[in-house]
Amino acid sequence: MIFKPHDYQSYCIEYIRSHPVSALFLDMGLGKTSITLTALNDLLFDSFDIHRVLVIAPVRVARNTWSAEIEKWD
């Protein structure tokens, strides 16, 4: 599946890209995982601006949701 961000998601992606320390406080279902994965992918593999990332998330989200989202999106 190809990720086509909504306007607010594009804003969040750009915010993460341009701020070395950032956080997303969005309601459930608004795409925090997709937003973050997109921004991190760009920073890690396109611009090479970062080498390490610390993600703080509940254990279930970190273990299950992230791996499922990574498999789902192109």
Coordinates of C-alpha atoms in Angstrom, one line a residue:
M1 CA 0.0 0.0 0.0
I2 CA 1.3 3.4 -0.9
F3 CA 1.1 6.0 1.9
K4 CA -0.5 9.2 0.7
P5 CA -0.5 11.6 3.7
H6 CA -3.3 14.0 4.5
D7 CA -2.4 17.7 4.9
Y8 CA -2.0 17.4 8.7
Q9 CA 0.1 14.3 8.2
S10 CA 2.4 16.1 5.7
Y11 CA 2.8 18.9 8.2
C12 CA 3.8 16.4 11.0
I13 CA 6.3 14.6 8.7
E14 CA 7.9 17.9 7.8
Y15 CA 7.9 19.0 11.5
I16 CA 9.8 15.8 12.5
R17 CA 12.2 16.3 9.6
S18 CA 13.1 19.8 10.6
H19 CA 13.2 19.5 14.4
P20 CA 15.8 17.3 16.0
V21 CA 13.7 16.8 19.0
S22 CA 10.0 16.4 18.4
A23 CA 6.9 14.5 19.6
L24 CA 3.5 13.7 18.1
F25 CA 0.4 14.0 20.3
L26 CA -2.4 12.9 18.0
D27 CA -5.6 10.9 18.7
M28 CA -5.9 7.2 18.0
G29 CA -6.2 6.4 14.3
L30 CA -4.7 9.6 12.9
G31 CA -1.6 7.9 11.6
K32 CA 1.1 8.6 14.2
T33 CA 3.0 5.4 13.2
S34 CA 2.8 6.0 9.5
I35 CA 3.8 9.7 10.0
T36 CA 6.8 8.7 12.2
L37 CA 8.0 5.8 10.0
T38 CA 7.8 8.1 6.9
A39 CA 9.8 10.8 8.5
L40 CA 12.4 8.4 10.0
N41 CA 12.8 6.6 6.7
D42 CA 13.5 9.9 5.0
L43 CA 16.0 11.0 7.7
L44 CA 17.8 7.7 7.9
F45 CA 18.0 6.6 4.2
D46 CA 17.3 9.7 2.0
S47 CA 19.1 12.6 3.7
F48 CA 21.3 10.6 6.1
D49 CA 20.7 13.3 8.7
I50 CA 20.3 10.8 11.5
H51 CA 21.9 7.5 12.5
R52 CA 20.0 6.6 15.7
V53 CA 16.4 7.0 16.8
L54 CA 14.8 6.7 20.2
V55 CA 11.1 5.9 20.0
I56 CA 9.1 5.9 23.2
A57 CA 6.0 3.8 23.0
P58 CA 4.0 1.2 25.0
V59 CA 5.5 -2.3 24.7
R60 CA 2.6 -3.7 22.7
V61 CA 2.7 -0.8 20.2
A62 CA 6.5 -1.1 19.8
R63 CA 6.4 -4.9 19.5
N64 CA 3.3 -5.5 17.4
T65 CA 2.0 -2.3 15.8
W66 CA 5.2 -1.0 14.3
S67 CA 6.2 -4.3 12.7
A68 CA 2.7 -4.7 11.3
E69 CA 2.8 -1.2 9.9
I70 CA 6.2 -1.6 8.3
E71 CA 5.0 -4.7 6.5
K72 CA 1.8 -3.0 5.3
W73 CA 3.3 0.1 3.7
D74 CA 5.6 0.4 0.6

